[in-house]
Amino acid sequence: MQDPSIKILLLSLLIFQLSAQSNYSNTIFFSSKTSYNISKPHFQVYLKETNQSTNGIATLNQPPSQCKAKQLSLLVRHGTRYPSDGDVEKIDNIIAKLQNLDLKAPFVKVKDWNNTFTLEQESLLADAGKEEMKSIASKYTSQFPNLFSSAMSKSGSENVEIISSEKERTESSAKAFVDGVSEEITVDVMNLNSKINIRNDLIRFYDFCTEYIDVVDSDAAQEKSLIEFHKFIAGPEMQEAAKRVSAEASLTNDEDLFTTEELEIIWLLCGFERAMKGADYDSPWCYPITIEDSLVLEYANDIETYWLSAYGYKINYQQSCPLFSNIVDNFQQIIASSRYEYLNLLKVDK
């Protein structure tokens, strides 16, 4: 029998994270931008309450005792990243605005807030993101120790294939994952990292699909594709949310009230702080945001995502067919052959 093999794909694909507000949750979520360390505790509670976990591990993922793992496919988003250049600019703008206003405690603490988000770091993987990847790697390595040990051993590492996009946050997420595996079993980290293969055509497929660009994603196309999103932004729910947050911050003059764009950046700053410093971190940017406001902002984000990345247009999901064909083909090869095992690890970047 040949050594098990591992295929790691680092994807530039948007993964939707469940952020439904359950009865046990009083947490602000951030739609598809919700970090692992915020969503994980609530998912574990859900598994426990529905009797689907043992010691924090989903029992649905446990193979029957008589079975031997032949292939494992993981689809994992990149870890927490720093804000984009556009977000950094918006952060600077709102900080400048707030410095000149009389703010209500405790939101007034934002005036003393130290902005550590820089253009040099824009969209790079943060240290918290690296730790998330290491934690995920540790979980799966401990759950499938024999498969990981055989496939990632020095003698079997020729069967390891790591596929990534060119984005730093994705490639760094892959390296952090390998580091996480190395904390559980002995592996040649440098050798595995050297196997990272840049495949933008497979991973960032939307950059190469002309129909998607022309119909959905170009500036001209978005005048149509984002009509419903802009309607909601201008609608009563978002306007009322902006007024509520403005009132909570003690903004009374009409010219000082938060715009919906400023409301969104406050919400994202709350998310970035909690993603990088802990799910319960007492960030001043979170003070004026209520659960009701969060739900409105999530819905707006979900509308945008629906039309640009989900079921709003058929091409949104049709363009991913080559990628998922690649995954299915790997499984079929394992089923057709009893000569070797396979580990297919997929990482995500967007």
Short mmCIF file of C-alpha atoms in Angstrom, two decimals:
data_model
loop_
_atom_site.label_atom_id
_atom_site.label_comp_id
_atom_site.label_asym_id
_atom_site.label_seq_id
_atom_site.Cartn_x
_atom_site.Cartn_y
_atom_site.Cartn_z
CA MET A 1 0.00 0.00 0.00
CA GLN A 2 1.31 3.44 -0.86
CA ASP A 3 1.64 6.14 1.77
CA PRO A 4 -1.41 8.30 2.42
CA SER A 5 -1.37 11.55 0.52
CA ILE A 6 -2.58 14.99 1.41
CA LYS A 7 -3.91 17.68 -0.87
CA ILE A 8 -4.33 21.12 0.62
CA LEU A 9 -6.24 23.74 -1.35
CA LEU A 10 -6.30 27.32 -0.16
CA LEU A 11 -9.40 28.83 -1.63
CA SER A 12 -10.42 32.35 -2.54
CA LEU A 13 -14.05 31.51 -1.92
CA LEU A 14 -16.58 33.10 0.37
CA ILE A 15 -17.86 30.69 3.01
CA PHE A 16 -21.11 31.62 4.70
CA GLN A 17 -20.99 31.31 8.47
CA LEU A 18 -24.14 30.64 10.47
CA SER A 19 -24.80 33.59 12.70
CA ALA A 20 -28.39 33.00 13.73
CA GLN A 21 -29.23 34.46 17.13
CA SER A 22 -30.35 31.50 19.24
CA ASN A 23 -32.06 31.65 22.62
CA TYR A 24 -28.77 31.11 24.46
CA SER A 25 -26.89 33.76 22.47
CA ASN A 26 -26.55 37.41 23.34
CA THR A 27 -23.61 37.94 21.02
CA ILE A 28 -23.03 40.45 18.25
CA PHE A 29 -22.17 38.56 15.06
CA PHE A 30 -20.67 39.90 11.83
CA SER A 31 -22.29 37.90 9.03
CA SER A 32 -19.69 36.24 6.76
CA LYS A 33 -16.95 38.18 8.57
CA THR A 34 -17.63 36.51 11.91
CA SER A 35 -14.34 35.13 13.21
CA TYR A 36 -13.77 31.55 14.32
CA ASN A 37 -13.22 32.52 17.95
CA ILE A 38 -16.61 34.26 18.07
CA SER A 39 -18.68 31.59 16.30
CA LYS A 40 -17.00 28.46 17.71
CA PRO A 41 -18.34 28.67 21.30
CA HIS A 42 -21.91 29.06 20.09
CA PHE A 43 -21.56 26.18 17.64
CA GLN A 44 -20.27 23.99 20.47
CA VAL A 45 -23.27 24.95 22.62
CA TYR A 46 -25.58 24.10 19.69
CA LEU A 47 -23.94 20.67 19.30
CA LYS A 48 -24.26 20.01 23.03
CA GLU A 49 -27.90 21.08 23.20
CA THR A 50 -28.78 18.89 20.20
CA ASN A 51 -26.77 15.92 21.52
CA GLN A 52 -24.36 16.00 18.60
CA SER A 53 -21.06 16.31 20.46
CA THR A 54 -18.82 14.48 22.88
CA ASN A 55 -16.21 16.50 24.77
CA GLY A 56 -16.68 19.39 22.37
CA ILE A 57 -16.14 17.29 19.22
CA ALA A 58 -19.00 16.79 16.77
CA THR A 59 -20.05 13.15 16.93
CA LEU A 60 -21.31 13.37 13.35
CA ASN A 61 -17.66 13.63 12.26
CA GLN A 62 -16.62 10.45 14.05
CA PRO A 63 -16.07 7.46 11.71
CA PRO A 64 -17.49 4.07 12.78
CA SER A 65 -14.99 2.02 14.75
CA GLN A 66 -14.70 -0.60 11.98
CA CYS A 67 -13.80 2.00 9.36
CA LYS A 68 -10.39 3.38 8.48
CA ALA A 69 -10.07 6.92 7.17
CA LYS A 70 -8.93 6.89 3.55
CA GLN A 71 -9.49 10.54 2.71
CA LEU A 72 -10.34 13.68 4.64
CA SER A 73 -11.49 16.86 2.90
CA LEU A 74 -11.54 20.12 4.83
CA LEU A 75 -12.92 23.39 3.50
CA VAL A 76 -11.54 26.08 5.79
CA ARG A 77 -11.61 29.83 5.44
CA HIS A 78 -8.42 31.81 5.99
CA GLY A 79 -7.83 33.09 9.50
CA THR A 80 -8.67 36.54 10.82
CA ARG A 81 -7.04 39.24 8.69
CA TYR A 82 -6.35 42.92 9.11
CA PRO A 83 -8.80 45.46 7.58
CA SER A 84 -8.59 46.25 3.87
CA ASP A 85 -7.10 49.51 2.63
CA GLY A 86 -10.60 50.87 2.05
CA ASP A 87 -11.61 50.03 5.62
CA VAL A 88 -8.41 51.59 7.02
CA GLU A 89 -9.31 54.85 5.28
CA LYS A 90 -12.85 54.74 6.68
CA ILE A 91 -11.48 54.04 10.17
CA ASP A 92 -9.23 57.08 9.97
CA ASN A 93 -12.15 59.21 8.82
CA ILE A 94 -14.50 58.22 11.63
CA ILE A 95 -11.76 58.66 14.27
CA ALA A 96 -11.17 62.19 12.99
CA LYS A 97 -14.90 62.92 13.14
CA LEU A 98 -15.36 61.62 16.69
CA GLN A 99 -12.44 63.56 18.13
CA ASN A 100 -14.40 66.79 17.77
CA LEU A 101 -17.70 65.55 19.21
CA ASP A 102 -19.05 65.41 22.77
CA LEU A 103 -19.59 61.68 23.23
CA LYS A 104 -21.50 59.81 25.90
CA ALA A 105 -19.75 57.37 28.22
CA PRO A 106 -18.69 54.65 27.74
CA PHE A 107 -18.44 55.28 23.97
CA VAL A 108 -16.29 58.32 24.71
CA LYS A 109 -13.41 55.87 25.23
CA VAL A 110 -12.99 55.70 21.45
CA LYS A 111 -11.24 59.07 21.68
CA ASP A 112 -8.37 57.35 23.51
CA TRP A 113 -8.43 54.32 21.26
CA ASN A 114 -5.10 53.57 19.60
CA ASN A 115 -5.56 52.70 15.93
CA THR A 116 -3.04 49.96 15.16
CA PHE A 117 -4.52 49.13 11.75
CA THR A 118 -2.20 50.42 9.04
CA LEU A 119 -2.14 50.39 5.25
CA GLU A 120 1.06 48.31 5.40
CA GLN A 121 -0.90 45.52 7.10
CA GLU A 122 -4.01 45.77 4.93
CA SER A 123 -5.70 42.39 4.44
CA LEU A 124 -2.70 40.47 5.81
CA LEU A 125 -3.21 37.51 8.14
CA ALA A 126 -3.25 38.63 11.77
CA ASP A 127 -1.62 36.74 14.63
CA ALA A 128 -5.09 35.77 15.84
CA GLY A 129 -5.74 34.25 12.40
CA LYS A 130 -2.59 32.15 12.67
CA GLU A 131 -3.72 30.84 16.04
CA GLU A 132 -7.14 29.99 14.59
CA MET A 133 -5.51 27.92 11.85
CA LYS A 134 -3.25 26.15 14.33
CA SER A 135 -6.25 25.34 16.51
CA ILE A 136 -8.21 23.89 13.57
CA ALA A 137 -5.17 21.83 12.51
CA SER A 138 -4.74 20.52 16.04
CA LYS A 139 -8.38 19.47 16.20
CA TYR A 140 -8.31 17.43 13.00
CA THR A 141 -4.86 15.98 13.58
CA SER A 142 -5.95 14.68 16.98
CA GLN A 143 -9.16 13.34 15.47
CA PHE A 144 -7.39 11.52 12.60
CA PRO A 145 -3.87 10.94 13.97
CA ASN A 146 -3.02 7.91 11.83
CA LEU A 147 -4.04 9.57 8.57
CA PHE A 148 -2.10 12.76 9.33
CA SER A 149 0.94 10.89 10.64
CA SER A 150 1.23 8.66 7.59
CA ALA A 151 0.52 11.34 5.01
CA MET A 152 2.65 14.08 6.52
CA SER A 153 5.59 11.97 7.60
CA LYS A 154 8.94 12.62 5.96
CA SER A 155 8.68 9.41 3.94
CA GLY A 156 5.13 10.11 2.79
CA SER A 157 5.35 13.83 2.22
CA GLU A 158 5.76 13.39 -1.53
CA ASN A 159 2.02 12.68 -1.53
CA VAL A 160 1.25 16.09 -0.03
CA GLU A 161 -0.04 18.79 -2.36
CA ILE A 162 -0.85 22.26 -1.05
CA ILE A 163 -2.74 24.58 -3.39
CA SER A 164 -3.14 28.28 -2.58
CA SER A 165 -4.01 31.56 -4.18
CA GLU A 166 -1.36 34.26 -4.37
CA LYS A 167 -2.88 36.17 -1.46
CA GLU A 168 -0.65 36.45 1.60
CA ARG A 169 -3.49 35.74 4.05
CA THR A 170 -4.19 32.44 2.32
CA GLU A 171 -0.63 31.21 2.00
CA SER A 172 0.13 32.25 5.58
CA SER A 173 -2.99 30.40 6.73
CA ALA A 174 -1.65 27.25 5.09
CA LYS A 175 1.69 27.63 6.85
CA ALA A 176 -0.05 28.22 10.17
CA PHE A 177 -2.09 25.06 9.61
CA VAL A 178 1.10 23.09 9.02
CA ASP A 179 2.53 24.60 12.22
CA GLY A 180 -0.58 23.41 14.06
CA VAL A 181 -0.10 19.88 12.74
CA SER A 182 3.56 19.98 13.83
CA GLU A 183 2.46 20.63 17.41
CA GLU A 184 0.59 17.30 17.38
CA ILE A 185 2.88 15.05 15.33
CA THR A 186 6.41 15.17 13.93
CA VAL A 187 6.49 16.65 10.42
CA ASP A 188 9.00 18.39 8.18
CA VAL A 189 7.50 21.89 8.28
CA MET A 190 9.90 23.45 5.78
CA ASN A 191 9.35 20.62 3.30
CA LEU A 192 5.57 20.88 3.55
CA ASN A 193 5.61 24.68 3.22
CA SER A 194 7.75 24.35 0.09
CA LYS A 195 4.95 22.36 -1.55
CA ILE A 196 2.52 25.28 -1.64
CA ASN A 197 1.36 25.59 -5.24
CA ILE A 198 -0.17 28.89 -6.41
CA ARG A 199 -3.27 28.14 -8.50
CA ASN A 200 -5.31 31.31 -8.88
CA ASP A 201 -7.21 29.74 -11.77
CA LEU A 202 -8.56 27.05 -9.47
CA ILE A 203 -8.83 28.99 -6.24
CA ARG A 204 -9.72 32.55 -7.31
CA PHE A 205 -11.92 31.34 -10.16
CA TYR A 206 -14.07 34.47 -10.06
CA ASP A 207 -11.08 36.53 -11.25
CA PHE A 208 -11.03 34.50 -14.47
CA CYS A 209 -14.74 34.07 -15.23
CA THR A 210 -15.62 36.78 -17.77
CA GLU A 211 -19.37 36.13 -17.49
CA TYR A 212 -19.24 36.69 -13.73
CA ILE A 213 -17.23 39.88 -14.14
CA ASP A 214 -19.50 41.23 -16.88
CA VAL A 215 -22.83 40.24 -15.35
CA VAL A 216 -22.20 40.55 -11.61
CA ASP A 217 -18.96 42.07 -10.38
CA SER A 218 -17.79 44.92 -12.58
CA ASP A 219 -18.61 48.49 -11.54
CA ALA A 220 -21.16 48.74 -14.35
CA ALA A 221 -22.70 45.36 -13.50
CA GLN A 222 -23.06 46.24 -9.82
CA GLU A 223 -25.40 49.08 -10.71
CA LYS A 224 -27.88 46.28 -11.38
CA SER A 225 -26.66 43.42 -9.20
CA LEU A 226 -26.69 45.50 -6.01
CA ILE A 227 -30.03 47.28 -6.51
CA GLU A 228 -31.69 45.41 -3.62
CA PHE A 229 -28.70 46.02 -1.36
CA HIS A 230 -28.77 49.77 -1.94
CA LYS A 231 -32.55 49.80 -1.41
CA PHE A 232 -32.08 48.23 2.01
CA ILE A 233 -29.22 50.60 2.93
CA ALA A 234 -31.51 53.55 2.13
CA GLY A 235 -34.51 51.90 3.78
CA PRO A 236 -36.08 52.44 7.21
CA GLU A 237 -34.33 49.56 9.01
CA MET A 238 -30.80 50.83 8.33
CA GLN A 239 -31.77 54.46 8.87
CA GLU A 240 -33.34 53.63 12.25
CA ALA A 241 -30.27 51.60 13.24
CA ALA A 242 -28.03 54.58 12.42
CA LYS A 243 -30.27 56.84 14.52
CA ARG A 244 -30.23 54.41 17.47
CA VAL A 245 -26.45 54.12 17.47
CA SER A 246 -26.10 57.89 17.11
CA ALA A 247 -28.38 58.39 20.10
CA GLU A 248 -26.44 55.83 22.12
CA ALA A 249 -23.27 57.80 21.37
CA SER A 250 -25.07 61.01 22.40
CA LEU A 251 -24.99 62.60 18.94
CA THR A 252 -27.85 65.08 18.70
CA ASN A 253 -27.06 67.50 15.88
CA ASP A 254 -28.31 66.31 12.50
CA GLU A 255 -24.96 67.01 10.85
CA ASP A 256 -23.19 64.80 13.42
CA LEU A 257 -25.44 61.73 13.15
CA PHE A 258 -23.81 58.57 11.87
CA THR A 259 -24.37 57.70 8.24
CA THR A 260 -25.11 54.08 7.37
CA GLU A 261 -21.54 53.75 6.07
CA GLU A 262 -20.17 55.02 9.39
CA LEU A 263 -22.51 52.66 11.23
CA GLU A 264 -21.08 49.75 9.26
CA ILE A 265 -17.47 50.69 10.02
CA ILE A 266 -18.24 50.96 13.77
CA TRP A 267 -19.76 47.47 13.58
CA LEU A 268 -16.75 46.12 11.69
CA LEU A 269 -14.33 47.73 14.17
CA CYS A 270 -16.17 45.95 16.96
CA GLY A 271 -15.74 42.72 14.96
CA PHE A 272 -12.05 43.25 14.22
CA GLU A 273 -11.28 44.01 17.86
CA ARG A 274 -13.10 40.94 19.14
CA ALA A 275 -11.64 38.73 16.42
CA MET A 276 -8.09 39.74 17.32
CA LYS A 277 -8.35 40.23 21.08
CA GLY A 278 -11.00 37.72 22.13
CA ALA A 279 -14.71 37.15 21.65
CA ASP A 280 -15.52 38.88 24.94
CA TYR A 281 -13.06 41.75 24.54
CA ASP A 282 -14.46 44.99 25.92
CA SER A 283 -14.01 47.11 22.80
CA PRO A 284 -15.40 50.67 22.99
CA TRP A 285 -16.59 50.28 19.41
CA CYS A 286 -19.07 47.65 20.55
CA TYR A 287 -20.76 49.84 23.20
CA PRO A 288 -23.40 51.54 21.01
CA ILE A 289 -24.22 48.42 18.94
CA THR A 290 -27.22 46.42 20.15
CA ILE A 291 -28.25 42.94 19.05
CA GLU A 292 -31.07 44.55 17.06
CA ASP A 293 -28.60 46.80 15.25
CA SER A 294 -26.31 43.84 14.60
CA LEU A 295 -29.12 41.85 13.00
CA VAL A 296 -29.94 44.75 10.66
CA LEU A 297 -26.28 45.12 9.66
CA GLU A 298 -25.92 41.39 9.13
CA TYR A 299 -28.99 41.35 6.93
CA ALA A 300 -27.57 44.16 4.79
CA ASN A 301 -24.30 42.24 4.43
CA ASP A 302 -26.19 39.06 3.58
CA ILE A 303 -28.13 40.82 0.82
CA GLU A 304 -24.88 42.03 -0.74
CA THR A 305 -23.33 38.58 -0.44
CA TYR A 306 -26.43 36.90 -1.89
CA TRP A 307 -26.21 38.90 -5.11
CA LEU A 308 -22.43 38.99 -5.51
CA SER A 309 -21.41 35.54 -4.26
CA ALA A 310 -24.42 33.28 -3.71
CA TYR A 311 -27.71 32.42 -5.41
CA GLY A 312 -28.56 35.82 -6.84
CA TYR A 313 -27.07 34.76 -10.18
CA LYS A 314 -26.50 31.23 -11.47
CA ILE A 315 -22.99 32.10 -12.61
CA ASN A 316 -22.06 32.81 -8.97
CA TYR A 317 -22.13 29.11 -8.14
CA GLN A 318 -21.67 27.64 -11.61
CA GLN A 319 -18.17 29.11 -11.81
CA SER A 320 -17.09 27.01 -8.83
CA CYS A 321 -17.84 23.72 -10.61
CA PRO A 322 -14.20 23.02 -11.65
CA LEU A 323 -13.08 23.42 -8.06
CA PHE A 324 -15.68 21.05 -6.65
CA SER A 325 -15.13 18.64 -9.53
CA ASN A 326 -11.54 18.52 -8.37
CA ILE A 327 -12.69 17.57 -4.87
CA VAL A 328 -15.15 14.94 -6.06
CA ASP A 329 -12.62 13.46 -8.49
CA ASN A 330 -10.19 12.98 -5.60
CA PHE A 331 -12.79 11.02 -3.67
CA GLN A 332 -13.65 8.91 -6.71
CA GLN A 333 -9.99 8.05 -7.23
CA ILE A 334 -9.76 6.81 -3.65
CA ILE A 335 -12.94 4.76 -4.00
CA ALA A 336 -11.66 3.19 -7.21
CA SER A 337 -8.28 2.28 -5.72
CA SER A 338 -7.38 0.46 -2.53
CA ARG A 339 -3.68 1.18 -2.97
CA TYR A 340 -3.43 4.42 -1.02
CA GLU A 341 -5.18 6.88 1.22
CA TYR A 342 -5.75 10.59 0.67
CA LEU A 343 -6.20 13.74 2.70
CA ASN A 344 -7.73 16.69 0.86
CA LEU A 345 -7.42 19.89 2.86
CA LEU A 346 -9.02 23.05 1.49
CA LYS A 347 -8.29 26.54 2.77
CA VAL A 348 -10.30 29.64 1.95
CA ASP A 349 -9.37 33.19 0.98
CA LYS A 350 -11.64 36.15 0.41
#
